[in-house]
mmCIF file of N, CA and C in Angstrom:
data_model
loop_
_atom_site.group_PDB
_atom_site.id
_atom_site.type_symbol
_atom_site.label_atom_id
_atom_site.label_comp_id
_atom_site.label_asym_id
_atom_site.label_seq_id
_atom_site.Cartn_x
_atom_site.Cartn_y
_atom_site.Cartn_z
ATOM 1 N N MET A 1 13.817 -26.476 23.311
ATOM 2 C CA MET A 1 14.916 -25.918 22.991
ATOM 3 C C MET A 1 15.600 -27.870 24.247
ATOM 4 N N SER A 2 16.898 -27.907 23.436
ATOM 5 C CA SER A 2 17.460 -29.112 23.762
ATOM 6 C C SER A 2 19.085 -29.031 23.422
ATOM 7 N N ASP A 3 19.865 -29.503 24.236
ATOM 8 C CA ASP A 3 21.335 -29.429 24.084
ATOM 9 C C ASP A 3 21.911 -30.606 23.311
ATOM 10 N N ALA A 4 23.044 -31.399 23.178
ATOM 11 C CA ALA A 4 23.582 -31.762 22.180
ATOM 12 C C ALA A 4 23.363 -33.181 22.429
ATOM 13 N N ALA A 5 23.652 -33.201 24.245
ATOM 14 C CA ALA A 5 22.876 -34.525 24.568
ATOM 15 C C ALA A 5 21.079 -35.121 24.750
ATOM 16 N N GLY A 6 20.435 -34.081 23.834
ATOM 17 C CA GLY A 6 18.927 -33.867 24.303
ATOM 18 C C GLY A 6 18.584 -33.575 25.721
ATOM 19 N N ARG A 7 19.483 -32.935 26.285
ATOM 20 C CA ARG A 7 19.074 -32.742 27.536
ATOM 21 C C ARG A 7 17.918 -31.204 27.539
ATOM 22 N N PRO A 8 16.469 -30.660 28.259
ATOM 23 C CA PRO A 8 16.380 -29.473 27.667
ATOM 24 C C PRO A 8 16.684 -29.117 28.216
ATOM 25 N N THR A 9 16.876 -27.357 27.163
ATOM 26 C CA THR A 9 17.661 -26.727 28.219
ATOM 27 C C THR A 9 16.909 -25.473 28.207
ATOM 28 N N ALA A 10 17.583 -24.129 29.152
ATOM 29 C CA ALA A 10 16.305 -23.045 30.150
ATOM 30 C C ALA A 10 16.394 -21.739 28.732
ATOM 31 N N THR A 11 15.375 -21.468 28.673
ATOM 32 C CA THR A 11 15.173 -20.264 28.319
ATOM 33 C C THR A 11 15.730 -18.882 28.923
ATOM 34 N N THR A 12 16.207 -17.894 29.020
ATOM 35 C CA THR A 12 16.025 -16.427 30.104
ATOM 36 C C THR A 12 15.116 -15.683 30.645
ATOM 37 N N GLY A 13 14.639 -15.027 31.341
ATOM 38 C CA GLY A 13 13.645 -14.319 31.507
ATOM 39 C C GLY A 13 14.373 -13.993 33.182
ATOM 40 N N ASP A 14 13.235 -13.740 33.900
ATOM 41 C CA ASP A 14 13.248 -13.266 35.095
ATOM 42 C C ASP A 14 13.940 -14.284 36.108
ATOM 43 N N ARG A 15 13.370 -15.894 35.387
ATOM 44 C CA ARG A 15 14.155 -17.008 36.053
ATOM 45 C C ARG A 15 14.179 -17.716 34.059
ATOM 46 N N ASN A 16 14.787 -18.913 34.589
ATOM 47 C CA ASN A 16 15.405 -20.322 34.041
ATOM 48 C C ASN A 16 13.967 -20.709 34.001
ATOM 49 N N THR A 17 13.529 -20.622 32.352
ATOM 50 C CA THR A 17 12.060 -21.770 32.140
ATOM 51 C C THR A 17 12.260 -22.935 31.439
ATOM 52 N N TYR A 18 11.604 -23.983 31.715
ATOM 53 C CA TYR A 18 11.968 -25.183 30.790
ATOM 54 C C TYR A 18 10.256 -25.892 29.976
ATOM 55 N N PRO A 19 10.066 -25.026 28.907
ATOM 56 C CA PRO A 19 8.917 -25.263 28.030
ATOM 57 C C PRO A 19 8.634 -26.057 27.769
ATOM 58 N N GLU A 20 10.085 -26.803 27.877
ATOM 59 C CA GLU A 20 10.117 -28.773 26.981
ATOM 60 C C GLU A 20 10.007 -29.680 28.323
ATOM 61 N N LEU A 21 10.374 -29.368 29.214
ATOM 62 C CA LEU A 21 9.476 -30.239 30.818
ATOM 63 C C LEU A 21 7.929 -30.170 30.697
ATOM 64 N N ARG A 22 7.626 -28.241 30.928
ATOM 65 C CA ARG A 22 6.803 -28.358 30.881
ATOM 66 C C ARG A 22 5.247 -29.143 30.125
ATOM 67 N N GLU A 23 5.881 -29.304 28.885
ATOM 68 C CA GLU A 23 5.469 -29.839 27.925
ATOM 69 C C GLU A 23 5.139 -31.506 28.474
ATOM 70 N N ASP A 24 6.324 -31.771 29.068
ATOM 71 C CA ASP A 24 6.404 -33.675 28.949
ATOM 72 C C ASP A 24 6.292 -33.873 30.215
ATOM 73 N N ILE A 25 6.412 -33.058 31.232
ATOM 74 C CA ILE A 25 5.865 -33.869 32.799
ATOM 75 C C ILE A 25 4.711 -32.716 32.971
ATOM 76 N N GLY A 26 4.215 -31.830 32.182
ATOM 77 C CA GLY A 26 3.574 -31.080 33.122
ATOM 78 C C GLY A 26 3.542 -30.081 34.021
ATOM 79 N N GLU A 27 5.061 -29.744 33.866
ATOM 80 C CA GLU A 27 5.256 -28.785 34.707
ATOM 81 C C GLU A 27 6.892 -28.107 35.054
ATOM 82 N N ASP A 28 6.831 -26.982 35.327
ATOM 83 C CA ASP A 28 8.603 -26.015 34.870
ATOM 84 C C ASP A 28 9.329 -26.165 36.349
ATOM 85 N N PRO A 29 9.424 -27.656 36.652
ATOM 86 C CA PRO A 29 10.584 -27.725 38.101
ATOM 87 C C PRO A 29 11.303 -26.059 38.706
ATOM 88 N N ALA A 30 11.540 -25.639 37.469
ATOM 89 C CA ALA A 30 12.126 -24.268 37.594
ATOM 90 C C ALA A 30 11.053 -23.379 38.535
ATOM 91 N N ARG A 31 10.421 -23.503 38.558
ATOM 92 C CA ARG A 31 9.499 -22.405 39.126
ATOM 93 C C ARG A 31 9.407 -23.016 40.288
ATOM 94 N N TYR A 32 9.274 -24.299 40.960
ATOM 95 C CA TYR A 32 9.583 -24.632 42.385
ATOM 96 C C TYR A 32 11.026 -24.373 42.587
ATOM 97 N N LEU A 33 12.058 -24.491 42.325
ATOM 98 C CA LEU A 33 13.761 -24.545 42.496
ATOM 99 C C LEU A 33 14.077 -22.998 42.572
ATOM 100 N N ALA A 34 13.645 -22.137 42.201
ATOM 101 C CA ALA A 34 14.855 -21.199 41.708
ATOM 102 C C ALA A 34 14.316 -20.063 43.049
ATOM 103 N N ASP A 35 13.396 -20.875 43.762
ATOM 104 C CA ASP A 35 13.095 -19.831 45.091
ATOM 105 C C ASP A 35 12.695 -20.468 46.273
ATOM 106 N N LEU A 36 13.827 -21.589 46.759
ATOM 107 C CA LEU A 36 13.376 -22.669 47.950
ATOM 108 C C LEU A 36 12.547 -21.805 48.822
ATOM 109 N N ASN A 37 11.610 -23.177 49.091
ATOM 110 C CA ASN A 37 10.771 -22.240 50.348
ATOM 111 C C ASN A 37 9.535 -23.457 50.837
ATOM 112 N N GLY A 38 9.301 -23.715 51.541
ATOM 113 C CA GLY A 38 7.794 -24.681 51.744
ATOM 114 C C GLY A 38 7.138 -25.167 50.564
ATOM 115 N N THR A 39 6.904 -24.584 49.940
ATOM 116 C CA THR A 39 6.262 -25.316 48.566
ATOM 117 C C THR A 39 7.581 -25.914 47.784
ATOM 118 N N THR A 40 8.232 -25.573 47.852
ATOM 119 C CA THR A 40 9.165 -26.357 46.763
ATOM 120 C C THR A 40 9.453 -27.747 47.602
ATOM 121 N N TRP A 41 9.636 -27.582 49.154
ATOM 122 C CA TRP A 41 9.560 -28.901 49.883
ATOM 123 C C TRP A 41 8.502 -29.869 49.587
ATOM 124 N N ALA A 42 7.203 -29.430 49.693
ATOM 125 C CA ALA A 42 5.997 -30.078 49.477
ATOM 126 C C ALA A 42 5.426 -30.679 48.532
ATOM 127 N N ARG A 43 6.467 -29.671 47.008
ATOM 128 C CA ARG A 43 5.957 -30.233 45.863
ATOM 129 C C ARG A 43 7.021 -31.963 45.651
ATOM 130 N N ILE A 44 8.270 -31.443 46.358
ATOM 131 C CA ILE A 44 8.806 -32.656 46.371
ATOM 132 C C ILE A 44 8.156 -33.767 46.775
ATOM 133 N N ARG A 45 8.140 -33.567 48.112
ATOM 134 C CA ARG A 45 6.885 -35.034 48.568
ATOM 135 C C ARG A 45 6.228 -35.422 48.183
ATOM 136 N N GLY A 46 5.455 -34.597 47.176
ATOM 137 C CA GLY A 46 3.969 -35.132 46.723
ATOM 138 C C GLY A 46 4.607 -35.753 45.154
ATOM 139 N N ILE A 47 5.787 -35.469 44.519
ATOM 140 C CA ILE A 47 6.571 -36.199 42.961
ATOM 141 C C ILE A 47 5.665 -37.553 42.996
ATOM 142 N N GLN A 48 5.269 -38.337 42.351
ATOM 143 C CA GLN A 48 4.995 -39.379 42.650
ATOM 144 C C GLN A 48 5.469 -40.448 40.958
ATOM 145 N N SER A 49 6.340 -39.742 40.619
ATOM 146 C CA SER A 49 7.075 -40.756 39.443
ATOM 147 C C SER A 49 8.534 -40.481 39.001
ATOM 148 N N ASP A 50 9.463 -41.176 38.856
ATOM 149 C CA ASP A 50 10.847 -41.188 38.637
ATOM 150 C C ASP A 50 10.889 -40.157 37.408
ATOM 151 N N ARG A 51 9.853 -40.387 36.491
ATOM 152 C CA ARG A 51 10.507 -39.118 35.369
ATOM 153 C C ARG A 51 10.535 -37.801 36.072
ATOM 154 N N VAL A 52 9.459 -37.508 36.881
ATOM 155 C CA VAL A 52 9.426 -36.178 36.860
ATOM 156 C C VAL A 52 10.650 -36.070 37.986
ATOM 157 N N ILE A 53 11.268 -37.011 39.428
ATOM 158 C CA ILE A 53 12.350 -36.723 39.560
ATOM 159 C C ILE A 53 13.286 -36.169 39.170
ATOM 160 N N GLN A 54 13.412 -37.359 37.892
ATOM 161 C CA GLN A 54 14.781 -37.291 37.470
ATOM 162 C C GLN A 54 14.765 -35.533 36.185
ATOM 163 N N ALA A 55 13.191 -35.150 35.911
ATOM 164 C CA ALA A 55 14.024 -33.713 34.936
ATOM 165 C C ALA A 55 13.278 -33.166 36.541
ATOM 166 N N TRP A 56 13.205 -32.970 37.703
ATOM 167 C CA TRP A 56 13.806 -31.428 38.365
ATOM 168 C C TRP A 56 15.445 -31.829 38.975
ATOM 169 N N LEU A 57 15.852 -33.107 38.548
ATOM 170 C CA LEU A 57 17.527 -33.205 39.142
ATOM 171 C C LEU A 57 17.973 -32.345 37.653
ATOM 172 N N GLN A 58 17.741 -32.958 36.636
ATOM 173 C CA GLN A 58 17.822 -31.684 35.453
ATOM 174 C C GLN A 58 18.201 -30.507 35.857
ATOM 175 N N VAL A 59 17.256 -30.000 36.112
ATOM 176 C CA VAL A 59 16.918 -28.734 36.153
ATOM 177 C C VAL A 59 17.952 -28.250 37.504
ATOM 178 N N GLU A 60 17.949 -28.636 38.609
ATOM 179 C CA GLU A 60 18.811 -28.419 39.492
ATOM 180 C C GLU A 60 19.943 -28.268 39.881
ATOM 181 N N GLU A 61 20.666 -29.407 38.734
ATOM 182 C CA GLU A 61 22.262 -29.399 38.026
ATOM 183 C C GLU A 61 22.183 -28.464 37.379
ATOM 184 N N ASP A 62 21.544 -27.502 36.473
ATOM 185 C CA ASP A 62 21.284 -26.274 35.771
ATOM 186 C C ASP A 62 21.157 -25.399 36.273
ATOM 187 N N LEU A 63 20.471 -25.330 37.717
ATOM 188 C CA LEU A 63 20.444 -24.283 38.749
ATOM 189 C C LEU A 63 21.682 -24.089 39.520
ATOM 190 N N GLY A 64 22.361 -25.085 39.700
ATOM 191 C CA GLY A 64 22.957 -24.986 41.342
ATOM 192 C C GLY A 64 24.120 -25.679 40.931
ATOM 193 N N PRO A 65 24.134 -27.462 41.611
ATOM 194 C CA PRO A 65 23.365 -27.951 42.092
ATOM 195 C C PRO A 65 23.527 -27.530 43.711
ATOM 196 N N ARG A 66 22.207 -27.638 44.549
ATOM 197 C CA ARG A 66 21.797 -27.403 45.824
ATOM 198 C C ARG A 66 21.994 -28.929 46.648
ATOM 199 N N LYS A 67 22.967 -29.070 47.791
ATOM 200 C CA LYS A 67 22.447 -30.272 47.895
ATOM 201 C C LYS A 67 21.877 -30.636 48.537
ATOM 202 N N PRO A 68 20.972 -29.933 50.016
ATOM 203 C CA PRO A 68 19.736 -30.087 50.538
ATOM 204 C C PRO A 68 18.794 -30.308 49.272
ATOM 205 N N VAL A 69 18.726 -29.443 47.690
ATOM 206 C CA VAL A 69 17.783 -29.986 47.612
ATOM 207 C C VAL A 69 18.048 -31.679 46.479
ATOM 208 N N ILE A 70 19.421 -31.856 45.842
ATOM 209 C CA ILE A 70 19.376 -32.805 45.248
ATOM 210 C C ILE A 70 19.466 -34.060 46.300
ATOM 211 N N LYS A 71 19.835 -33.883 47.295
ATOM 212 C CA LYS A 71 19.067 -35.355 49.052
ATOM 213 C C LYS A 71 18.127 -35.394 49.031
ATOM 214 N N ARG A 72 17.023 -34.369 49.143
ATOM 215 C CA ARG A 72 15.331 -34.904 48.931
ATOM 216 C C ARG A 72 14.472 -35.302 47.425
ATOM 217 N N LEU A 73 15.224 -34.839 46.886
ATOM 218 C CA LEU A 73 15.014 -35.012 45.669
ATOM 219 C C LEU A 73 15.546 -37.087 45.417
ATOM 220 N N ASN A 74 16.795 -37.637 45.817
ATOM 221 C CA ASN A 74 17.379 -38.461 45.642
ATOM 222 C C ASN A 74 16.379 -39.276 46.964
ATOM 223 N N LYS A 75 16.209 -38.806 48.312
ATOM 224 C CA LYS A 75 15.436 -39.530 48.982
ATOM 225 C C LYS A 75 14.191 -39.655 48.491
ATOM 226 N N ARG A 76 13.415 -38.704 47.691
ATOM 227 C CA ARG A 76 12.377 -39.211 47.141
ATOM 228 C C ARG A 76 12.368 -40.635 46.377
ATOM 229 N N ARG A 77 13.117 -40.390 44.957
ATOM 230 C CA ARG A 77 13.404 -41.581 44.662
ATOM 231 C C ARG A 77 13.420 -42.676 45.294
ATOM 232 N N ARG A 78 14.099 -42.747 46.350
ATOM 233 C CA ARG A 78 14.030 -44.004 47.064
ATOM 234 C C ARG A 78 13.111 -43.967 47.508
ATOM 235 N N GLN A 79 11.863 -43.589 47.932
ATOM 236 C CA GLN A 79 10.630 -43.507 48.484
ATOM 237 C C GLN A 79 9.804 -44.091 47.788
ATOM 238 N N LEU A 80 9.529 -43.719 46.339
ATOM 239 C CA LEU A 80 9.149 -44.290 45.285
ATOM 240 C C LEU A 80 9.708 -45.726 44.689
ATOM 241 N N GLN A 81 10.902 -46.433 44.824
ATOM 242 C CA GLN A 81 11.652 -47.103 44.282
ATOM 243 C C GLN A 81 10.998 -48.105 45.617
ATOM 244 N N ASP A 82 11.117 -47.990 46.865
ATOM 245 C CA ASP A 82 10.516 -49.259 47.979
ATOM 246 C C ASP A 82 9.139 -48.962 48.183
ATOM 247 N N GLY A 83 8.122 -48.322 47.051
ATOM 248 C CA GLY A 83 6.677 -48.675 47.702
ATOM 249 C C GLY A 83 6.191 -47.666 48.450
ATOM 250 N N GLY A 84 7.118 -46.720 49.198
ATOM 251 C CA GLY A 84 6.554 -46.010 50.336
ATOM 252 C C GLY A 84 6.015 -44.620 49.827
ATOM 253 N N GLU A 85 5.736 -44.099 51.169
ATOM 254 C CA GLU A 85 4.845 -42.842 50.604
ATOM 255 C C GLU A 85 5.136 -41.917 51.812
ATOM 256 N N GLU A 86 6.229 -42.260 52.772
ATOM 257 C CA GLU A 86 6.924 -41.263 53.503
ATOM 258 C C GLU A 86 6.975 -39.638 52.798
ATOM 259 N N ASP A 87 7.419 -39.102 53.796
ATOM 260 C CA ASP A 87 7.917 -37.991 53.370
ATOM 261 C C ASP A 87 9.145 -37.642 52.904
ATOM 262 N N ALA A 88 9.410 -36.635 52.534
ATOM 263 C CA ALA A 88 10.761 -36.496 52.121
ATOM 264 C C ALA A 88 11.268 -35.455 52.968
#
């Protein structure tokens, strides 16, 4: 399911889910973003592509957005652009 701009939209249940993103990037970022914890931050540190970061940012914008999440995703994007593997 997509909105008019072609962005994936959520289905509802216990938490929002994004089946189109799961199909596109192999995971549903909402799984990690619904309840922020150490796993969320570890997964952000492990992101290896800008495409995945963009999908996470789309979901976070839909869920919040929360500044700490946006900050870490943008930091990880910069690290990838710089060719680095530092922690987010």
